[in-house]
Short mmCIF file of C-alpha atoms in Angstrom, two decimals:
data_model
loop_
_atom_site.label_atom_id
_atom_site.label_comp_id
_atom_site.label_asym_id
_atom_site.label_seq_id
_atom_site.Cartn_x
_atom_site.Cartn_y
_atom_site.Cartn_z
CA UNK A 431 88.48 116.96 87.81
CA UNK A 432 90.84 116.40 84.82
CA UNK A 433 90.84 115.26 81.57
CA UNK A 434 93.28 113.72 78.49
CA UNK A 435 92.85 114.57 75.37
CA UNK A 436 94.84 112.49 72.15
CA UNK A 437 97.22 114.48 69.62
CA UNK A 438 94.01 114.12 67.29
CA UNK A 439 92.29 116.25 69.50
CA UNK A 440 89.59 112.68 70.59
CA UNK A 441 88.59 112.96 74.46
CA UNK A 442 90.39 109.74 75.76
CA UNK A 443 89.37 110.62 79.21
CA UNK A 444 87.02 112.80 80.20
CA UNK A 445 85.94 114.87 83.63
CA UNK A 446 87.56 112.33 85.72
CA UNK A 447 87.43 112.30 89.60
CA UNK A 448 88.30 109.67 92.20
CA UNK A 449 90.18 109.61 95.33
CA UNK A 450 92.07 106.11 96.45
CA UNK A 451 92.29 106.08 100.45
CA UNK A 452 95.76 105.02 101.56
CA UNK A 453 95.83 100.86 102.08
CA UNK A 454 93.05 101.00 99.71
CA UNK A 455 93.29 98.26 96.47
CA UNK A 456 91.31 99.10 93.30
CA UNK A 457 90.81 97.85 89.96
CA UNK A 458 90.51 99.11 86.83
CA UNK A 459 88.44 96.84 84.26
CA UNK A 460 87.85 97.86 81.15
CA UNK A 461 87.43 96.67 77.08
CA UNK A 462 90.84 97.44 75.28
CA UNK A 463 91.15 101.13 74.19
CA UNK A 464 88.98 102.36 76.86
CA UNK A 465 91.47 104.30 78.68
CA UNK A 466 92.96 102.31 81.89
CA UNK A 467 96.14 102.47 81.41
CA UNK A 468 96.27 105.90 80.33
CA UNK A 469 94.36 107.04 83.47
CA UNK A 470 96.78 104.85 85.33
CA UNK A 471 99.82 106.95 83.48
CA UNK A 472 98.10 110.61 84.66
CA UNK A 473 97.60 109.36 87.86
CA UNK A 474 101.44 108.20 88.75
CA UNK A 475 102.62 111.24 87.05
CA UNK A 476 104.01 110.07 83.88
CA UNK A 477 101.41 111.83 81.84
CA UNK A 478 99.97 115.28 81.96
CA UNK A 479 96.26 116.32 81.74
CA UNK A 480 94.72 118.08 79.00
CA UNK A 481 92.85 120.19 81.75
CA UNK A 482 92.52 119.97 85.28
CA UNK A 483 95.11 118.85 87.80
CA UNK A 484 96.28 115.77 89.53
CA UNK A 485 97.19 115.59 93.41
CA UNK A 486 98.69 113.24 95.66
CA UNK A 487 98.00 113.60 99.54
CA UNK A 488 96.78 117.29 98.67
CA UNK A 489 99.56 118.63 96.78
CA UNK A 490 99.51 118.13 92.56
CA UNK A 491 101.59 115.14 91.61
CA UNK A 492 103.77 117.23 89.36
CA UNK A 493 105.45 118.88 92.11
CA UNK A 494 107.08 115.84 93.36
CA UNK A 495 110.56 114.82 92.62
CA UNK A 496 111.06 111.54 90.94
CA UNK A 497 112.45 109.65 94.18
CA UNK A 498 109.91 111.82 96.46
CA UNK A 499 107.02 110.27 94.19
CA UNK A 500 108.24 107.04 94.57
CA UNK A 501 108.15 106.80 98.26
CA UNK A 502 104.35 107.54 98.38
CA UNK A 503 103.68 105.40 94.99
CA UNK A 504 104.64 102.91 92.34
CA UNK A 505 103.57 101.77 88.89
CA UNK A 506 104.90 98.97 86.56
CA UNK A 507 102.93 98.42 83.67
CA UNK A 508 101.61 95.72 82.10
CA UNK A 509 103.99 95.68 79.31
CA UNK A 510 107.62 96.81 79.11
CA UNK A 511 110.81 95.97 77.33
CA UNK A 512 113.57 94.42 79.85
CA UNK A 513 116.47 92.49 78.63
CA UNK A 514 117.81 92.38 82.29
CA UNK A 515 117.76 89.12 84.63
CA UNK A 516 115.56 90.20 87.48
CA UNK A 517 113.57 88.34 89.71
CA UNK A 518 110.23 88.80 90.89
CA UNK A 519 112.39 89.91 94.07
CA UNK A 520 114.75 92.20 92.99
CA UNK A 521 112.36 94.05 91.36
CA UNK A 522 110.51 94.43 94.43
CA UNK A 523 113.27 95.80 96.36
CA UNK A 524 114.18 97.99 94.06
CA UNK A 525 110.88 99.67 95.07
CA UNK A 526 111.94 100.24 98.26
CA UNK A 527 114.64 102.49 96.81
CA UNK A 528 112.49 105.80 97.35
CA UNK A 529 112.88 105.14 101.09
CA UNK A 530 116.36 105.73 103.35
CA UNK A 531 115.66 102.65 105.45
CA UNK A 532 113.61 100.10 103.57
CA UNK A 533 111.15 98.33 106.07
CA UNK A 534 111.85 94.54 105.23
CA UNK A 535 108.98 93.51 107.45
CA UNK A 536 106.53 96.14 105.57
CA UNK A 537 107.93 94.28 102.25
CA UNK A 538 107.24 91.10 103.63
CA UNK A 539 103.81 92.06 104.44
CA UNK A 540 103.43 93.25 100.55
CA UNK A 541 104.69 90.40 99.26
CA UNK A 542 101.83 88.25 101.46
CA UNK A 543 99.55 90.79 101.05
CA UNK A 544 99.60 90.10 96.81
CA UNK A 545 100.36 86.58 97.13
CA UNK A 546 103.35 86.34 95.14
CA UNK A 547 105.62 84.72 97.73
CA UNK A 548 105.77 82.04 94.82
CA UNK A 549 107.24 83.55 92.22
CA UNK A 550 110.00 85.59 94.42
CA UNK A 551 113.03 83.28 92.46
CA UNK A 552 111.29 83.52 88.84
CA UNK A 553 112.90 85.92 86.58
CA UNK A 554 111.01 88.48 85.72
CA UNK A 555 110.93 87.53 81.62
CA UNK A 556 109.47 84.55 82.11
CA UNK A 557 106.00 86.09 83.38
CA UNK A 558 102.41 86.64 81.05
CA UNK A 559 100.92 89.96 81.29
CA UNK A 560 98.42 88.52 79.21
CA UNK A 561 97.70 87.60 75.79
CA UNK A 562 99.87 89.98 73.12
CA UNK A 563 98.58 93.37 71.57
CA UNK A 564 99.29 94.59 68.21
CA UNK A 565 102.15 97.11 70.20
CA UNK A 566 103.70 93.93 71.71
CA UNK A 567 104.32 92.05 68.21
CA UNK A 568 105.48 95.36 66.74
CA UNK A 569 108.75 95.13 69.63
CA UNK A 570 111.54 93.67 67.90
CA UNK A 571 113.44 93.20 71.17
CA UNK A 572 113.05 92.74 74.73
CA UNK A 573 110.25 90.96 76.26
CA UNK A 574 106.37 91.19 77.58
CA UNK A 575 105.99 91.10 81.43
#
């Protein structure tokens, strides 16, 4: 069980505990503010918890090295600033980088799998994440994915 508090000292998240078997999809839905993407954030790694302690396949996530990490995990969020031409595609090869020998056939069967075998070609700019927050019209550069 773990929990994040703000720098004002407000529970954002509170005595949380889940477990997300391996294969397994889940989603997060939520009213803005309510916390998904900071649980999302804690659970990759990128965050720390107040209290408590967050584990990945039985050891806590913290202990992993960044490239170690990725090979068991990935996260993208919803909104990012890139000023680089990717494609859908590139960007999903790069996260095969974690692994020595990249299984093209296991890509293949992620790319099917999420049904995005039409927009492999479209650069990655180009794509909504959805309609724009107040943090998203405060970016003077860069765009929303």
């Amino acid at each position: 069980m773990w929990t994040i508090t703000s720098m004002s000292d407000r529970s954002i998240l509170r005595d949380i505990t889940f477990s997300i078997e391996k294969g397994e999809f889940v989603a997060l839905i939520g009213p803005n503010g309510a916390g998904k993407s900071t649980l999302l954030q804690v659970a990759a790694g990128f965050l720390a918890p107040t209290s408590g302690i967050v584990q990945l396949a039985d050891r806590p996530i913290r202990s992993y090295r960044a490239k170690q990490r990725a090979a068991r995990l990935s996260y993208m969020p919803q909104t990012t600033v890139l000023d680089v031409p990717y494609t859908v595609s590139d960007i999903i090869q790069m996260g095969a980088y974690a692994h020595d020998r990249p299984d093209h056939d296991i890509i293949e069967k992620s790319i099917a799998r999420c049904h995005v075998e039409h927009l492999l070609h479209r650069d990655l700019r180009s794509l909504s994440g959805g309609p724009p927050t107040a943090d998203d019209r405060s970016r003077r550069r860069g765009v929303r994915l």
